[in-house]
């Protein structure tokens, strides 16, 4: 998850960026099950 942290240009968007990643991870998990 943190491997792309250096690609985040605007640090004020960090919270949105993290939420988006977590949502995508959850969606992937539920799609597999």
PDB file of N, CA and C in Angstrom:
ATOM      1  N   UNK A   1       0.819  -1.189   0.000  1.00  0.00           N
ATOM      2  CA  UNK A   1       0.000   0.000   0.000  1.00  0.00           C
ATOM      3  C   UNK A   1       0.865   1.255   0.000  1.00  0.00           C
ATOM      4  N   UNK A   2       1.969   1.217   0.700  1.00  0.00           N
ATOM      5  CA  UNK A   2       2.804   2.400   0.803  1.00  0.00           C
ATOM      6  C   UNK A   2       3.849   2.495  -0.302  1.00  0.00           C
ATOM      7  N   UNK A   3       3.834   1.551  -1.210  1.00  0.00           N
ATOM      8  CA  UNK A   3       4.831   1.579  -2.278  1.00  0.00           C
ATOM      9  C   UNK A   3       4.624   2.745  -3.233  1.00  0.00           C
ATOM     10  N   UNK A   4       3.421   3.295  -3.286  1.00  0.00           N
ATOM     11  CA  UNK A   4       3.132   4.420  -4.182  1.00  0.00           C
ATOM     12  C   UNK A   4       3.061   5.748  -3.442  1.00  0.00           C
ATOM     13  N   UNK A   5       3.471   5.755  -2.216  1.00  0.00           N
ATOM     14  CA  UNK A   5       3.375   6.966  -1.410  1.00  0.00           C
ATOM     15  C   UNK A   5       4.162   8.119  -2.018  1.00  0.00           C
ATOM     16  N   UNK A   6       5.292   7.822  -2.625  1.00  0.00           N
ATOM     17  CA  UNK A   6       6.093   8.879  -3.239  1.00  0.00           C
ATOM     18  C   UNK A   6       5.422   9.507  -4.453  1.00  0.00           C
ATOM     19  N   UNK A   7       4.401   8.854  -5.005  1.00  0.00           N
ATOM     20  CA  UNK A   7       3.687   9.393  -6.164  1.00  0.00           C
ATOM     21  C   UNK A   7       2.614  10.399  -5.770  1.00  0.00           C
ATOM     22  N   UNK A   8       2.324  10.470  -4.488  1.00  0.00           N
ATOM     23  CA  UNK A   8       1.319  11.402  -4.003  1.00  0.00           C
ATOM     24  C   UNK A   8       1.919  12.803  -3.986  1.00  0.00           C
ATOM     25  N   UNK A   9       1.410  13.665  -4.836  1.00  0.00           N
ATOM     26  CA  UNK A   9       1.988  14.999  -4.988  1.00  0.00           C
ATOM     27  C   UNK A   9       1.440  15.985  -3.945  1.00  0.00           C
ATOM     28  N   UNK A  10       0.151  15.933  -3.710  1.00  0.00           N
ATOM     29  CA  UNK A  10      -0.486  16.869  -2.785  1.00  0.00           C
ATOM     30  C   UNK A  10      -0.766  16.150  -1.469  1.00  0.00           C
ATOM     31  N   UNK A  11      -0.003  16.463  -0.452  1.00  0.00           N
ATOM     32  CA  UNK A  11      -0.151  15.755   0.819  1.00  0.00           C
ATOM     33  C   UNK A  11      -1.489  16.022   1.499  1.00  0.00           C
ATOM     34  N   UNK A  12      -2.160  17.095   1.128  1.00  0.00           N
ATOM     35  CA  UNK A  12      -3.474  17.367   1.718  1.00  0.00           C
ATOM     36  C   UNK A  12      -4.511  16.355   1.251  1.00  0.00           C
ATOM     37  N   UNK A  13      -4.217  15.646   0.178  1.00  0.00           N
ATOM     38  CA  UNK A  13      -5.141  14.636  -0.340  1.00  0.00           C
ATOM     39  C   UNK A  13      -4.825  13.233   0.186  1.00  0.00           C
ATOM     40  N   UNK A  14      -3.920  13.159   1.131  1.00  0.00           N
ATOM     41  CA  UNK A  14      -3.487  11.871   1.663  1.00  0.00           C
ATOM     42  C   UNK A  14      -4.651  11.056   2.214  1.00  0.00           C
ATOM     43  N   UNK A  15      -5.520  11.709   2.975  1.00  0.00           N
ATOM     44  CA  UNK A  15      -6.648  10.990   3.582  1.00  0.00           C
ATOM     45  C   UNK A  15      -7.560  10.391   2.517  1.00  0.00           C
ATOM     46  N   UNK A  16      -7.896  11.168   1.515  1.00  0.00           N
ATOM     47  CA  UNK A  16      -8.726  10.669   0.419  1.00  0.00           C
ATOM     48  C   UNK A  16      -8.023   9.523  -0.293  1.00  0.00           C
ATOM     49  N   UNK A  17      -6.745   9.682  -0.538  1.00  0.00           N
ATOM     50  CA  UNK A  17      -5.943   8.685  -1.239  1.00  0.00           C
ATOM     51  C   UNK A  17      -5.933   7.360  -0.471  1.00  0.00           C
ATOM     52  N   UNK A  18      -5.727   7.438   0.847  1.00  0.00           N
ATOM     53  CA  UNK A  18      -5.720   6.227   1.671  1.00  0.00           C
ATOM     54  C   UNK A  18      -7.095   5.567   1.705  1.00  0.00           C
ATOM     55  N   UNK A  19      -8.133   6.360   1.832  1.00  0.00           N
ATOM     56  CA  UNK A  19      -9.493   5.808   1.839  1.00  0.00           C
ATOM     57  C   UNK A  19      -9.791   5.089   0.536  1.00  0.00           C
ATOM     58  N   UNK A  20      -9.374   5.674  -0.560  1.00  0.00           N
ATOM     59  CA  UNK A  20      -9.619   5.075  -1.875  1.00  0.00           C
ATOM     60  C   UNK A  20      -8.915   3.728  -1.983  1.00  0.00           C
ATOM     61  N   UNK A  21      -7.689   3.661  -1.516  1.00  0.00           N
ATOM     62  CA  UNK A  21      -6.932   2.406  -1.552  1.00  0.00           C
ATOM     63  C   UNK A  21      -7.620   1.346  -0.693  1.00  0.00           C
ATOM     64  N   UNK A  22      -8.038   1.734   0.499  1.00  0.00           N
ATOM     65  CA  UNK A  22      -8.702   0.779   1.389  1.00  0.00           C
ATOM     66  C   UNK A  22     -10.014   0.281   0.803  1.00  0.00           C
ATOM     67  N   UNK A  23     -10.768   1.162   0.208  1.00  0.00           N
ATOM     68  CA  UNK A  23     -12.031   0.760  -0.431  1.00  0.00           C
ATOM     69  C   UNK A  23     -11.758  -0.222  -1.562  1.00  0.00           C
ATOM     70  N   UNK A  24     -10.757   0.067  -2.363  1.00  0.00           N
ATOM     71  CA  UNK A  24     -10.417  -0.829  -3.473  1.00  0.00           C
ATOM     72  C   UNK A  24      -9.953  -2.193  -2.969  1.00  0.00           C
ATOM     73  N   UNK A  25      -9.172  -2.190  -1.913  1.00  0.00           N
ATOM     74  CA  UNK A  25      -8.708  -3.460  -1.335  1.00  0.00           C
ATOM     75  C   UNK A  25      -9.888  -4.281  -0.818  1.00  0.00           C
ATOM     76  N   UNK A  26     -10.810  -3.622  -0.154  1.00  0.00           N
ATOM     77  CA  UNK A  26     -12.001  -4.323   0.355  1.00  0.00           C
ATOM     78  C   UNK A  26     -12.836  -4.870  -0.794  1.00  0.00           C
ATOM     79  N   UNK A  27     -13.017  -4.077  -1.812  1.00  0.00           N
ATOM     80  CA  UNK A  27     -13.781  -4.534  -2.978  1.00  0.00           C
ATOM     81  C   UNK A  27     -13.120  -5.750  -3.620  1.00  0.00           C
ATOM     82  N   UNK A  28     -11.821  -5.719  -3.749  1.00  0.00           N
ATOM     83  CA  UNK A  28     -11.090  -6.863  -4.310  1.00  0.00           C
ATOM     84  C   UNK A  28     -11.302  -8.107  -3.457  1.00  0.00           C
ATOM     85  N   UNK A  29     -11.223  -7.925  -2.170  1.00  0.00           N
ATOM     86  CA  UNK A  29     -11.395  -9.049  -1.249  1.00  0.00           C
ATOM     87  C   UNK A  29     -12.782  -9.674  -1.406  1.00  0.00           C
ATOM     88  N   UNK A  30     -13.814  -8.850  -1.438  1.00  0.00           N
ATOM     89  CA  UNK A  30     -15.180  -9.374  -1.522  1.00  0.00           C
ATOM     90  C   UNK A  30     -15.494  -9.955  -2.897  1.00  0.00           C
ATOM     91  N   UNK A  31     -14.857  -9.458  -3.916  1.00  0.00           N
ATOM     92  CA  UNK A  31     -15.049 -10.025  -5.254  1.00  0.00           C
ATOM     93  C   UNK A  31     -14.485 -11.434  -5.338  1.00  0.00           C
ATOM     94  N   UNK A  32     -13.396 -11.669  -4.637  1.00  0.00           N
ATOM     95  CA  UNK A  32     -12.756 -12.988  -4.664  1.00  0.00           C
ATOM     96  C   UNK A  32     -13.534 -14.020  -3.867  1.00  0.00           C
ATOM     97  N   UNK A  33     -14.288 -13.571  -2.882  1.00  0.00           N
ATOM     98  CA  UNK A  33     -14.999 -14.516  -2.003  1.00  0.00           C
ATOM     99  C   UNK A  33     -16.428 -14.687  -2.385  1.00  0.00           C
TER     100      UNK A  33
END
